[in-house]
Amino acid sequence: MDIGKIERTVAEVSKTLGWSVDKRMAVAVANFYLIHGKEFDSKGHMESSKAIKKTEGWTSPLKSYMHHIAAAFLTLQEEAPEEGLKKINARQDELNAAGFRRSPYTYIAAMIVQHPGEAEKAKRLHEEMKQHHKFLTSQEDIPYAVLLGRLEGDVKERAATMNAYYKDLREHGFYMGNDLQWLSQIMTFNSPIYRPDVVGRVVAIRDFFQNEKLKIRGAQYPILGILAVAEANGQALKGIIENTRQLEKTKSFKWYKDLAFTTAVQFAMKDMVETQEMSAVSVSTSLEMLMQAQQAAMYSSINAAIIASSSNNGS
């Protein structure tokens, strides 16, 4: 992981986006480009930004705190920003038609949707999740429902397995709530069938980080699941610790240490994808999907933090 390049990119993104854009979003945008192996394209990014401003209505999440994530997404697509935006909105309409209410999270999900029919399956999984956690299951779970809904397996069984993981992890000292639910969802990535070894890996990874004096808060719970199902080894975990510590010392991350950890994990996952043999295409594809889930978790948590901050400032 090139710490200097990350710092330079965050600084360039911050300068382009301006002082009014939350620094956490600048970090997310910088990561978006770097994780996809691309240099930050200031001109292209702002052209995508203009396309969004010209096309979207004033109530669209794409014109507020989702704006620059969407601009980065459009900039990295092969087609013109206007065409890419049409696709996002078409997928958003599919999610809306399937029964999901329009929200920032459906737009995140729209950037994950790949094929027709995924919205309907995601809705079925989302409804099954509600059967176990009626009040916890919300719009924030939609990106995960899309990602997991496209996988093989019965949605009813997957939702039941999520609930079993949730209960098991409560017994291991994990705090109940949305973060634990997201973790339990990701734990079903490799299989909708309950697997006790996945629980063991999640607990072991948490304990490893805590023994290294890295505090694991609720916002990091989904990351534990991603590392567990990716079967990250001890070397990868040590690398995450080392890179997190280095990032925490930089100007860009000094006040956002949670994002330092998230960034270190993202680049660890990127390395895992790139080091896969060509014969393991399915493994690489799965890891890339896990990176999508991790990015969705990051954007969701940033959105929640920004919303909370805006509410507090307005009160």
Short mmCIF file of C-alpha atoms in Angstrom, two decimals:
data_model
loop_
_atom_site.label_atom_id
_atom_site.label_comp_id
_atom_site.label_asym_id
_atom_site.label_seq_id
_atom_site.Cartn_x
_atom_site.Cartn_y
_atom_site.Cartn_z
CA MET A 1 0.00 0.00 0.00
CA ASP A 2 1.46 3.34 -1.10
CA ILE A 3 0.77 5.69 1.83
CA GLY A 4 2.19 8.68 -0.01
CA LYS A 5 -0.04 8.11 -3.02
CA ILE A 6 -3.11 7.81 -0.82
CA GLU A 7 -2.25 11.09 0.94
CA ARG A 8 -1.63 12.88 -2.35
CA THR A 9 -4.88 11.60 -3.80
CA VAL A 10 -6.92 12.59 -0.75
CA ALA A 11 -5.35 16.06 -0.89
CA GLU A 12 -6.11 16.39 -4.61
CA VAL A 13 -9.69 15.21 -4.14
CA SER A 14 -10.21 17.60 -1.21
CA LYS A 15 -8.92 20.51 -3.31
CA THR A 16 -11.18 19.61 -6.24
CA LEU A 17 -14.29 19.01 -4.14
CA GLY A 18 -13.81 22.18 -2.08
CA TRP A 19 -13.94 23.04 1.61
CA SER A 20 -17.72 22.53 1.88
CA VAL A 21 -17.49 18.76 1.23
CA ASP A 22 -16.99 16.65 4.35
CA LYS A 23 -13.40 15.37 4.58
CA ARG A 24 -14.65 11.83 5.19
CA MET A 25 -16.34 11.88 1.80
CA ALA A 26 -13.11 13.09 0.20
CA VAL A 27 -11.35 10.04 1.68
CA ALA A 28 -14.11 7.77 0.37
CA VAL A 29 -13.85 9.26 -3.13
CA ALA A 30 -10.05 8.95 -3.15
CA ASN A 31 -10.33 5.31 -2.08
CA PHE A 32 -12.90 4.66 -4.78
CA TYR A 33 -10.45 5.65 -7.51
CA LEU A 34 -7.40 3.99 -5.98
CA ILE A 35 -9.11 0.70 -5.16
CA HIS A 36 -10.15 0.47 -8.81
CA GLY A 37 -6.53 1.08 -9.82
CA LYS A 38 -7.23 4.50 -11.35
CA GLU A 39 -5.70 7.92 -10.89
CA PHE A 40 -8.06 10.64 -9.69
CA ASP A 41 -9.38 12.38 -12.80
CA SER A 42 -10.24 15.87 -11.60
CA LYS A 43 -11.60 17.06 -14.97
CA GLY A 44 -13.60 13.90 -15.61
CA HIS A 45 -14.92 13.88 -12.05
CA MET A 46 -16.22 17.43 -12.31
CA GLU A 47 -17.80 16.68 -15.70
CA SER A 48 -19.68 13.80 -14.08
CA SER A 49 -20.61 16.13 -11.24
CA LYS A 50 -22.04 18.64 -13.70
CA ALA A 51 -24.03 15.90 -15.43
CA ILE A 52 -25.60 14.92 -12.11
CA LYS A 53 -26.43 18.53 -11.21
CA LYS A 54 -27.97 19.11 -14.64
CA THR A 55 -30.03 15.91 -14.71
CA GLU A 56 -31.11 15.14 -11.13
CA GLY A 57 -33.96 16.81 -9.28
CA TRP A 58 -33.25 18.87 -6.20
CA THR A 59 -34.46 16.10 -3.83
CA SER A 60 -32.17 13.44 -5.30
CA PRO A 61 -29.54 12.01 -2.89
CA LEU A 62 -27.15 12.17 -5.83
CA LYS A 63 -27.15 15.96 -5.46
CA SER A 64 -26.28 15.90 -1.75
CA TYR A 65 -24.01 13.62 0.29
CA MET A 66 -24.03 10.84 -2.36
CA HIS A 67 -23.05 13.31 -5.05
CA HIS A 68 -19.32 12.74 -5.33
CA ILE A 69 -19.48 8.99 -4.83
CA ALA A 70 -21.86 8.85 -7.80
CA ALA A 71 -19.57 11.19 -9.77
CA ALA A 72 -16.60 8.90 -9.13
CA PHE A 73 -18.65 5.87 -10.16
CA LEU A 74 -19.72 7.55 -13.41
CA THR A 75 -16.20 8.74 -14.19
CA LEU A 76 -14.89 5.18 -14.06
CA GLN A 77 -17.54 3.84 -16.43
CA GLU A 78 -16.80 3.37 -20.13
CA GLU A 79 -19.86 5.31 -21.30
CA ALA A 80 -20.52 9.03 -21.02
CA PRO A 81 -21.66 10.25 -17.57
CA GLU A 82 -25.15 10.99 -18.89
CA GLU A 83 -25.55 7.39 -20.08
CA GLY A 84 -24.17 5.98 -16.85
CA LEU A 85 -26.58 8.15 -14.89
CA LYS A 86 -29.49 6.79 -16.92
CA LYS A 87 -28.43 3.27 -15.92
CA ILE A 88 -28.22 4.17 -12.22
CA ASN A 89 -31.69 5.69 -12.35
CA ALA A 90 -33.07 2.72 -14.29
CA ARG A 91 -31.71 0.35 -11.63
CA GLN A 92 -33.04 2.65 -8.94
CA ASP A 93 -36.46 2.47 -10.61
CA GLU A 94 -36.22 -1.34 -10.61
CA LEU A 95 -35.50 -1.31 -6.88
CA ASN A 96 -38.38 1.10 -6.34
CA ALA A 97 -40.74 -1.10 -8.40
CA ALA A 98 -39.65 -4.12 -6.33
CA GLY A 99 -40.87 -2.34 -3.20
CA PHE A 100 -37.85 -0.45 -1.89
CA ARG A 101 -38.49 3.18 -1.02
CA ARG A 102 -36.12 5.63 -2.70
CA SER A 103 -33.23 6.58 -0.40
CA PRO A 104 -29.44 7.09 -0.43
CA TYR A 105 -29.11 3.34 0.16
CA THR A 106 -31.11 2.41 -2.94
CA TYR A 107 -28.72 4.56 -4.95
CA ILE A 108 -25.75 2.72 -3.42
CA ALA A 109 -27.56 -0.51 -4.28
CA ALA A 110 -28.21 0.73 -7.82
CA MET A 111 -24.46 0.97 -8.33
CA ILE A 112 -24.14 -2.69 -7.24
CA VAL A 113 -27.02 -4.15 -9.30
CA GLN A 114 -25.68 -6.04 -12.32
CA HIS A 115 -28.51 -7.99 -13.90
CA PRO A 116 -32.32 -7.83 -14.37
CA GLY A 117 -34.25 -9.55 -11.60
CA GLU A 118 -31.75 -8.78 -8.84
CA ALA A 119 -34.04 -6.13 -7.34
CA GLU A 120 -36.88 -8.62 -6.86
CA LYS A 121 -34.64 -11.25 -5.25
CA ALA A 122 -33.10 -8.60 -3.01
CA LYS A 123 -36.59 -7.61 -1.88
CA ARG A 124 -37.46 -11.22 -1.05
CA LEU A 125 -34.29 -11.56 1.01
CA HIS A 126 -34.95 -8.22 2.71
CA GLU A 127 -38.45 -9.37 3.68
CA GLU A 128 -37.10 -12.64 5.08
CA MET A 129 -34.57 -10.67 7.13
CA LYS A 130 -37.46 -8.68 8.57
CA GLN A 131 -39.05 -11.89 9.81
CA HIS A 132 -36.14 -12.25 12.24
CA HIS A 133 -35.31 -8.60 12.94
CA LYS A 134 -38.36 -6.48 12.17
CA PHE A 135 -37.06 -3.24 13.64
CA LEU A 136 -33.38 -3.62 12.77
CA THR A 137 -33.94 -4.39 9.10
CA SER A 138 -34.18 -1.08 7.27
CA GLN A 139 -33.13 0.84 4.18
CA GLU A 140 -29.52 0.59 5.31
CA ASP A 141 -29.61 -3.16 4.60
CA ILE A 142 -30.60 -2.75 0.95
CA PRO A 143 -27.05 -2.77 -0.55
CA TYR A 144 -26.31 -6.01 1.31
CA ALA A 145 -29.63 -7.50 0.24
CA VAL A 146 -28.75 -6.80 -3.40
CA LEU A 147 -25.25 -8.24 -3.10
CA LEU A 148 -26.31 -11.36 -1.19
CA GLY A 149 -29.58 -11.80 -3.06
CA ARG A 150 -27.75 -12.51 -6.32
CA LEU A 151 -25.90 -15.46 -4.79
CA GLU A 152 -26.97 -19.07 -5.05
CA GLY A 153 -29.14 -20.43 -2.26
CA ASP A 154 -32.58 -20.11 -0.69
CA VAL A 155 -33.31 -16.63 0.67
CA LYS A 156 -35.32 -18.02 3.59
CA GLU A 157 -32.41 -20.23 4.66
CA ARG A 158 -29.91 -17.40 4.26
CA ALA A 159 -31.99 -15.09 6.44
CA ALA A 160 -32.33 -17.81 9.11
CA THR A 161 -28.55 -18.34 9.04
CA MET A 162 -28.00 -14.59 9.46
CA ASN A 163 -30.17 -14.70 12.56
CA ALA A 164 -28.25 -17.70 13.94
CA TYR A 165 -24.93 -15.88 13.42
CA TYR A 166 -26.36 -12.78 15.08
CA LYS A 167 -27.37 -14.76 18.17
CA ASP A 168 -24.06 -16.63 18.33
CA LEU A 169 -21.99 -13.46 18.15
CA ARG A 170 -24.05 -11.90 20.94
CA GLU A 171 -22.77 -14.76 23.09
CA HIS A 172 -19.22 -13.76 22.18
CA GLY A 173 -19.55 -10.19 23.40
CA PHE A 174 -20.67 -8.42 20.23
CA TYR A 175 -23.14 -5.59 20.78
CA MET A 176 -26.62 -5.93 19.29
CA GLY A 177 -27.72 -3.48 16.65
CA ASN A 178 -27.45 -2.65 12.95
CA ASP A 179 -23.69 -3.16 12.80
CA LEU A 180 -23.98 -6.70 14.15
CA GLN A 181 -26.79 -7.40 11.70
CA TRP A 182 -24.59 -6.27 8.79
CA LEU A 183 -21.83 -8.54 10.05
CA SER A 184 -24.18 -11.52 10.27
CA GLN A 185 -25.35 -10.83 6.72
CA ILE A 186 -21.84 -10.81 5.27
CA MET A 187 -21.04 -14.05 7.08
CA THR A 188 -23.47 -15.83 4.72
CA PHE A 189 -21.52 -14.72 1.65
CA ASN A 190 -19.87 -18.09 0.97
CA SER A 191 -22.88 -20.18 1.92
CA PRO A 192 -26.47 -19.73 3.10
CA ILE A 193 -25.92 -22.79 5.33
CA TYR A 194 -24.86 -22.19 8.93
CA ARG A 195 -21.13 -22.82 9.44
CA PRO A 196 -19.69 -22.63 12.97
CA ASP A 197 -16.16 -22.18 11.60
CA VAL A 198 -17.17 -18.77 10.20
CA VAL A 199 -18.18 -17.66 13.69
CA GLY A 200 -14.83 -18.89 15.00
CA ARG A 201 -12.92 -16.89 12.38
CA VAL A 202 -14.85 -13.69 13.08
CA VAL A 203 -14.17 -13.99 16.83
CA ALA A 204 -10.49 -14.82 16.22
CA ILE A 205 -10.02 -11.82 13.90
CA ARG A 206 -11.68 -9.49 16.41
CA ASP A 207 -9.50 -10.83 19.20
CA PHE A 208 -6.37 -10.47 17.06
CA PHE A 209 -7.05 -6.79 16.37
CA GLN A 210 -7.95 -6.08 19.98
CA ASN A 211 -4.79 -7.81 21.21
CA GLU A 212 -2.89 -5.45 18.90
CA LYS A 213 -4.56 -2.52 20.71
CA LEU A 214 -6.81 -1.69 17.78
CA LYS A 215 -10.24 -1.03 19.18
CA ILE A 216 -13.06 -2.62 17.20
CA ARG A 217 -16.20 -0.49 17.30
CA GLY A 218 -19.58 -1.38 15.89
CA ALA A 219 -18.85 0.38 12.61
CA GLN A 220 -16.02 -2.09 12.00
CA TYR A 221 -18.16 -5.21 12.56
CA PRO A 222 -18.91 -5.72 8.82
CA ILE A 223 -15.18 -5.60 8.07
CA LEU A 224 -14.60 -8.55 10.40
CA GLY A 225 -17.11 -10.56 8.37
CA ILE A 226 -15.48 -9.65 5.07
CA LEU A 227 -12.04 -10.70 6.32
CA ALA A 228 -13.49 -13.91 7.76
CA VAL A 229 -15.26 -15.07 4.59
CA ALA A 230 -12.22 -14.03 2.51
CA GLU A 231 -10.18 -16.23 4.88
CA ALA A 232 -7.57 -13.53 5.42
CA ASN A 233 -4.45 -15.09 6.92
CA GLY A 234 -2.23 -13.86 9.74
CA GLN A 235 0.12 -12.10 7.36
CA ALA A 236 -2.74 -10.12 5.82
CA LEU A 237 -4.06 -9.16 9.25
CA LYS A 238 -0.62 -8.01 10.41
CA GLY A 239 -0.32 -5.95 7.23
CA ILE A 240 -3.65 -4.28 7.99
CA ILE A 241 -2.42 -3.35 11.47
CA GLU A 242 0.84 -1.91 10.12
CA ASN A 243 -0.87 0.09 7.37
CA THR A 244 -3.53 1.36 9.77
CA ARG A 245 -0.84 2.68 12.12
CA GLN A 246 0.97 4.40 9.27
CA LEU A 247 -2.21 6.00 7.96
CA GLU A 248 -3.18 7.22 11.44
CA LYS A 249 -0.02 9.32 11.49
CA THR A 250 -0.82 11.14 8.25
CA LYS A 251 -2.53 14.51 7.97
CA SER A 252 -5.45 13.05 6.03
CA PHE A 253 -6.35 10.38 8.59
CA LYS A 254 -5.15 11.84 11.89
CA TRP A 255 -8.69 12.86 12.87
CA TYR A 256 -10.41 9.93 11.15
CA LYS A 257 -8.74 6.85 12.54
CA ASP A 258 -11.76 4.65 11.80
CA LEU A 259 -11.28 5.47 8.12
CA ALA A 260 -7.58 4.60 8.40
CA PHE A 261 -8.55 1.07 9.41
CA THR A 262 -11.22 0.83 6.70
CA THR A 263 -8.77 2.06 4.07
CA ALA A 264 -6.11 -0.45 5.16
CA VAL A 265 -8.67 -3.25 4.84
CA GLN A 266 -9.77 -2.09 1.40
CA PHE A 267 -6.21 -2.20 0.09
CA ALA A 268 -5.62 -5.58 1.74
CA MET A 269 -8.67 -6.91 -0.10
CA LYS A 270 -7.40 -5.34 -3.34
CA ASP A 271 -4.09 -7.18 -2.88
CA MET A 272 -5.92 -10.44 -2.26
CA VAL A 273 -7.81 -10.03 -5.53
CA GLU A 274 -4.70 -9.16 -7.52
CA THR A 275 -2.67 -12.09 -6.20
CA GLN A 276 -5.24 -14.71 -7.19
CA GLU A 277 -4.15 -17.14 -9.92
CA MET A 278 -5.98 -16.92 -13.24
CA SER A 279 -7.43 -20.38 -12.55
CA ALA A 280 -9.20 -18.96 -9.51
CA VAL A 281 -11.42 -16.53 -11.42
CA SER A 282 -14.46 -17.36 -9.29
CA VAL A 283 -12.48 -16.62 -6.13
CA SER A 284 -11.32 -13.27 -7.49
CA THR A 285 -14.87 -12.39 -8.52
CA SER A 286 -16.12 -13.25 -5.04
CA LEU A 287 -13.43 -11.10 -3.43
CA GLU A 288 -14.32 -8.21 -5.71
CA MET A 289 -17.95 -8.57 -4.64
CA LEU A 290 -16.79 -8.51 -1.03
CA MET A 291 -14.94 -5.29 -1.74
CA GLN A 292 -18.20 -3.87 -3.08
CA ALA A 293 -19.87 -4.83 0.18
CA GLN A 294 -17.07 -3.25 2.17
CA GLN A 295 -17.30 -0.06 0.13
CA ALA A 296 -21.08 0.00 0.58
CA ALA A 297 -20.55 -0.33 4.33
CA MET A 298 -18.06 2.52 4.27
CA TYR A 299 -20.32 4.84 2.28
CA SER A 300 -23.34 3.94 4.41
CA SER A 301 -21.47 4.70 7.64
CA ILE A 302 -20.13 7.97 6.22
CA ASN A 303 -23.61 8.99 5.10
CA ALA A 304 -25.01 8.18 8.54
CA ALA A 305 -22.26 10.21 10.21
CA ILE A 306 -22.82 13.18 7.91
CA ILE A 307 -26.58 13.05 8.43
CA ALA A 308 -26.10 12.93 12.20
CA SER A 309 -23.62 15.81 12.06
CA SER A 310 -26.00 17.90 9.94
CA SER A 311 -28.86 17.20 12.34
CA ASN A 312 -26.77 18.23 15.34
CA ASN A 313 -25.60 21.42 13.64
CA GLY A 314 -29.16 22.29 12.76
CA SER A 315 -30.53 21.76 16.25
#
